[in-house]
Amino acid sequence: MAGTIEVKLYGLLRRRVRTTSVAIEADGLTILAALRLAETAAEGAFLDELLDAQSGLLTGTIILINGENVRLRQGLETPVRAGDRVDLFSPAGGG
């Protein structure tokens, strides 16, 4: 049974998509599949800010599931469940 996963966007992602969060109805997907659903629900592309051409994480991308970095789990194959909170931070640049 599907439930809600909250996907929160931070930094430049918020400005690009013009929203702070997206709710998707899903359960038991990989984080990559959930992010693709979130991008569709947001009605604005943002995955190119987080992923490379081969759907790998760009250096500096931070994706947290319930506060835990996916890089410390199964990367983009990390499962997400209904009730989870996903936080997205694109790589930051500066000088």
Tab-separated table of C-alpha atoms in Angstrom:
chain	number	residue	atom	x	y	z
A	1	MET	CA	0.000	0.000	0.000
A	2	ALA	CA	1.458	3.348	-1.047
A	3	GLY	CA	1.778	6.275	1.318
A	4	THR	CA	3.356	9.694	1.229
A	5	ILE	CA	7.067	10.432	0.976
A	6	GLU	CA	7.999	14.073	1.541
A	7	VAL	CA	10.823	15.398	-0.640
A	8	LYS	CA	12.255	18.724	0.559
A	9	LEU	CA	14.416	20.888	-1.681
A	10	TYR	CA	17.063	23.316	-0.455
A	11	GLY	CA	19.271	26.052	-1.855
A	12	LEU	CA	19.302	26.571	-5.593
A	13	LEU	CA	16.902	23.658	-6.114
A	14	ARG	CA	14.139	25.668	-4.424
A	15	ARG	CA	14.745	28.616	-6.699
A	16	ARG	CA	14.817	26.442	-9.787
A	17	VAL	CA	11.651	24.458	-9.054
A	18	ARG	CA	9.915	27.297	-7.169
A	19	THR	CA	8.739	25.122	-4.322
A	20	THR	CA	10.155	23.972	-1.005
A	21	SER	CA	8.776	20.441	-1.035
A	22	VAL	CA	6.990	17.811	-3.064
A	23	ALA	CA	4.863	14.955	-1.736
A	24	ILE	CA	4.776	11.710	-3.700
A	25	GLU	CA	2.654	8.633	-3.206
A	26	ALA	CA	5.000	5.651	-3.122
A	27	ASP	CA	6.413	2.906	-0.946
A	28	GLY	CA	9.327	0.535	-1.381
A	29	LEU	CA	10.980	2.309	-4.309
A	30	THR	CA	14.663	3.076	-4.661
A	31	ILE	CA	15.572	6.663	-3.931
A	32	LEU	CA	16.379	7.127	-7.623
A	33	ALA	CA	12.875	6.027	-8.660
A	34	ALA	CA	11.337	8.239	-5.967
A	35	LEU	CA	13.348	11.235	-7.171
A	36	ARG	CA	12.115	10.693	-10.712
A	37	LEU	CA	8.520	10.732	-9.412
A	38	ALA	CA	9.262	13.867	-7.386
A	39	GLU	CA	10.685	15.623	-10.436
A	40	THR	CA	7.477	14.860	-12.359
A	41	ALA	CA	5.325	16.044	-9.444
A	42	ALA	CA	7.360	19.251	-9.115
A	43	GLU	CA	6.638	20.139	-12.735
A	44	GLY	CA	10.209	21.309	-13.122
A	45	ALA	CA	13.423	19.484	-13.894
A	46	PHE	CA	15.958	19.303	-11.089
A	47	LEU	CA	17.685	15.910	-11.309
A	48	ASP	CA	20.333	17.313	-13.643
A	49	GLU	CA	21.490	19.392	-10.647
A	50	LEU	CA	22.025	16.220	-8.579
A	51	LEU	CA	22.959	13.437	-11.012
A	52	ASP	CA	25.466	12.963	-13.821
A	53	ALA	CA	24.598	11.652	-17.304
A	54	GLN	CA	24.834	8.034	-16.070
A	55	SER	CA	22.444	8.708	-13.143
A	56	GLY	CA	25.272	8.749	-10.614
A	57	LEU	CA	25.491	11.281	-7.811
A	58	LEU	CA	27.405	14.423	-8.702
A	59	THR	CA	30.263	15.261	-6.354
A	60	GLY	CA	28.846	17.438	-3.600
A	61	THR	CA	25.256	16.241	-3.942
A	62	ILE	CA	23.685	15.407	-0.585
A	63	ILE	CA	20.571	13.250	-0.373
A	64	LEU	CA	19.319	12.440	3.105
A	65	ILE	CA	16.626	9.925	4.000
A	66	ASN	CA	15.363	10.624	7.499
A	67	GLY	CA	18.623	12.480	8.148
A	68	GLU	CA	20.946	9.726	6.899
A	69	ASN	CA	23.130	10.294	3.839
A	70	VAL	CA	22.401	7.780	1.054
A	71	ARG	CA	26.164	7.621	0.352
A	72	LEU	CA	26.495	5.804	3.688
A	73	ARG	CA	23.778	3.324	2.773
A	74	GLN	CA	23.140	1.875	-0.703
A	75	GLY	CA	23.566	5.054	-2.720
A	76	LEU	CA	20.786	5.593	-5.243
A	77	GLU	CA	19.579	2.021	-4.662
A	78	THR	CA	18.635	2.876	-1.059
A	79	PRO	CA	14.961	2.036	-0.523
A	80	VAL	CA	12.464	4.645	0.659
A	81	ARG	CA	9.229	3.895	2.431
A	82	ALA	CA	5.960	5.695	3.008
A	83	GLY	CA	6.457	8.201	5.822
A	84	ASP	CA	10.104	8.871	4.968
A	85	ARG	CA	11.458	12.380	4.554
A	86	VAL	CA	13.976	13.021	1.793
A	87	ASP	CA	16.153	16.161	1.839
A	88	LEU	CA	17.933	17.261	-1.357
A	89	PHE	CA	20.968	19.552	-1.512
A	90	SER	CA	22.631	20.254	-4.856
A	91	PRO	CA	26.405	20.790	-5.034
A	92	ALA	CA	27.295	24.305	-3.945
A	93	GLY	CA	29.721	26.534	-5.739
A	94	GLY	CA	31.343	29.687	-4.621
A	95	GLY	CA	34.463	31.669	-4.574
